[in-house]
XYZ file of N, CA and C in Angstrom:
204
model
N -10.718 19.130 7.313
C -10.697 18.234 8.905
C -11.631 16.606 8.242
N -11.017 15.748 8.109
C -11.735 14.636 8.058
C -12.530 14.695 9.959
N -14.064 14.462 9.699
C -14.747 13.758 10.599
C -14.339 12.371 11.232
N -14.461 12.650 12.535
C -13.678 11.383 13.550
C -14.538 9.945 12.964
N -15.771 9.894 12.278
C -16.762 8.422 11.307
C -15.735 7.726 10.146
N -15.334 9.505 9.430
C -14.327 9.074 8.217
C -12.658 8.195 9.253
N -12.811 9.638 9.992
C -11.538 8.932 10.777
C -10.966 7.730 10.856
N -11.370 6.919 12.035
C -12.389 4.621 12.887
C -11.944 4.817 11.106
N -13.342 4.371 10.069
C -13.404 3.717 8.791
C -12.208 3.770 8.540
N -11.175 4.598 8.128
C -9.867 4.524 7.703
C -8.826 4.059 8.331
N -9.186 3.584 9.802
C -7.322 3.232 10.613
C -8.109 2.080 10.589
N -10.029 1.675 10.686
C -9.921 0.120 10.484
C -9.752 -0.803 9.199
N -10.077 0.005 8.254
C -9.748 -0.413 6.837
C -8.671 -0.590 6.482
N -7.839 0.450 7.641
C -5.895 0.020 7.184
C -5.777 -1.061 8.279
N -5.980 -0.934 8.919
C -5.657 -2.438 10.006
C -6.212 -3.903 8.993
N -7.405 -3.435 8.740
C -7.814 -5.274 8.010
C -6.690 -5.568 6.804
N -6.778 -3.918 6.181
C -5.020 -4.073 4.909
C -4.500 -5.026 5.392
N -3.038 -4.264 6.569
C -1.894 -5.110 6.468
C -2.056 -6.233 6.315
N -3.356 -6.847 7.964
C -3.999 -8.428 8.261
C -3.875 -8.724 6.653
N -4.084 -8.515 5.445
C -4.397 -9.510 4.312
C -3.049 -9.194 3.519
N -2.485 -8.050 3.398
C -0.884 -8.070 3.524
C 0.426 -9.211 3.358
N -0.387 -9.246 4.766
C 1.029 -10.172 5.746
C 0.169 -10.877 5.608
N -1.018 -11.725 5.320
C -1.486 -13.198 4.967
C -1.090 -13.143 3.703
N -1.297 -12.144 2.329
C -1.225 -12.946 1.627
C 0.988 -12.949 1.269
N 1.613 -12.032 1.371
C 2.523 -11.504 1.719
C 3.260 -13.806 2.286
N 2.501 -14.341 3.186
C 3.210 -15.646 3.908
C 2.599 -16.375 2.812
N 1.273 -16.197 2.203
C 0.796 -16.974 1.556
C 1.008 -17.240 -0.135
N 2.218 -16.624 -0.363
C 2.302 -16.193 -1.870
C 0.262 -15.841 -2.325
N 0.011 -15.436 -1.480
C -1.591 -15.353 -2.695
C -1.150 -14.028 -2.750
N -1.278 -13.767 -3.901
C -1.397 -12.578 -5.306
C -2.851 -11.699 -4.366
N -3.639 -12.481 -4.734
C -5.519 -10.635 -4.829
C -5.867 -10.533 -3.537
N -5.250 -11.460 -1.860
C -5.105 -11.465 -0.563
C -4.021 -9.836 -0.542
N -3.302 -10.081 -1.458
C -2.014 -9.289 -1.387
C -2.563 -7.852 -1.570
N -2.971 -7.721 -3.204
C -3.165 -6.425 -3.899
C -4.960 -5.805 -2.901
N -5.258 -6.945 -2.514
C -6.858 -6.806 -1.850
C -6.165 -5.963 -0.584
N -5.023 -5.866 0.254
C -5.176 -4.634 1.444
C -3.596 -4.103 1.284
N -3.105 -4.137 -0.166
C -2.475 -2.648 -0.183
C -3.625 -1.161 -0.979
N -4.235 -2.031 -1.982
C -6.066 -1.505 -2.093
C -6.864 -0.319 -1.037
N -6.802 -1.645 0.456
C -7.457 -1.100 1.512
C -6.298 -0.222 2.479
N -5.114 -0.363 1.652
C -4.570 0.582 2.694
C -4.274 2.049 2.236
N -4.011 1.758 0.619
C -4.205 3.607 0.022
C -6.040 3.362 -0.014
N -6.868 3.302 -0.235
C -8.234 3.541 -0.914
C -8.686 5.124 -0.435
N -8.437 4.946 1.412
C -9.190 5.856 2.058
C -8.108 7.269 2.178
N -7.393 7.334 1.425
C -6.264 8.372 0.856
C -6.872 9.583 -0.334
N -7.420 8.875 -0.958
C -8.775 9.146 -2.276
C -10.034 9.383 -2.387
N -10.191 8.494 -1.088
C -12.188 8.962 -1.243
C -12.302 9.741 0.233
N -13.279 10.549 -0.500
C -13.554 11.698 0.942
C -15.059 11.491 1.203
N -15.613 11.217 1.982
C -16.212 11.202 2.955
C -16.752 9.338 3.693
N -17.378 9.143 4.231
C -17.928 7.506 4.472
C -18.359 6.715 3.767
N -19.134 6.989 2.944
C -20.232 6.223 2.057
C -19.504 5.966 1.132
N -18.446 6.770 0.315
C -17.671 5.870 -0.645
C -16.365 4.928 0.022
N -16.075 5.174 0.996
C -15.292 4.842 1.817
C -15.285 3.149 1.838
N -16.560 3.349 2.637
C -16.637 1.743 3.386
C -17.404 1.477 2.150
N -18.031 1.786 1.031
C -18.160 0.860 -0.266
C -17.604 -0.282 -0.420
N -15.967 1.019 -1.192
C -14.602 0.704 -1.190
C -14.249 -0.952 -0.658
N -14.649 -0.324 0.750
C -13.605 -0.380 1.155
C -14.732 -1.923 1.321
N -15.612 -2.502 1.790
C -16.525 -4.180 1.209
C -16.434 -4.626 0.861
N -16.074 -4.353 -0.707
C -16.147 -4.308 -2.187
C -14.804 -5.492 -1.630
N -13.634 -3.957 -1.265
C -11.998 -4.880 -1.425
C -12.379 -6.389 -0.067
N -12.813 -5.819 1.254
C -12.802 -7.225 1.689
C -12.981 -8.542 1.216
N -14.520 -8.444 1.113
C -14.175 -9.194 -0.345
C -14.255 -10.127 -1.066
N -12.924 -9.121 -1.942
C -12.777 -9.211 -3.117
C -11.707 -11.010 -2.621
N -10.861 -10.695 -1.608
C -9.964 -12.168 -1.548
C -11.806 -13.657 -1.875
N -12.773 -13.359 -0.988
C -13.747 -14.300 -0.875
C -13.832 -14.977 -2.457
N -14.322 -13.598 -3.401
C -15.235 -13.449 -4.302
C -14.137 -14.721 -5.051
N -12.728 -14.594 -5.664
C -11.995 -14.301 -5.942
C -10.784 -15.646 -5.406
N -11.279 -16.791 -5.920
C -11.071 -18.634 -4.821
C -10.643 -19.345 -6.266
N -9.648 -19.935 -6.214
C -8.781 -19.976 -7.103
C -9.288 -21.673 -6.719
């Protein structure tokens, strides 16, 4: 059974991922779209709060680091 912190973190990453997907679809931007999809999927495969937090922060920063 996941801890409350893990559930809350995965919920927040999912919400931000959904916002990235909507933004990426509206703007036809591939990087935010892929980053959003990964933000929604990754918490299912990473056990624990720390790995989710590290990967989540990297995926959150990815659209800002990869600019055209």
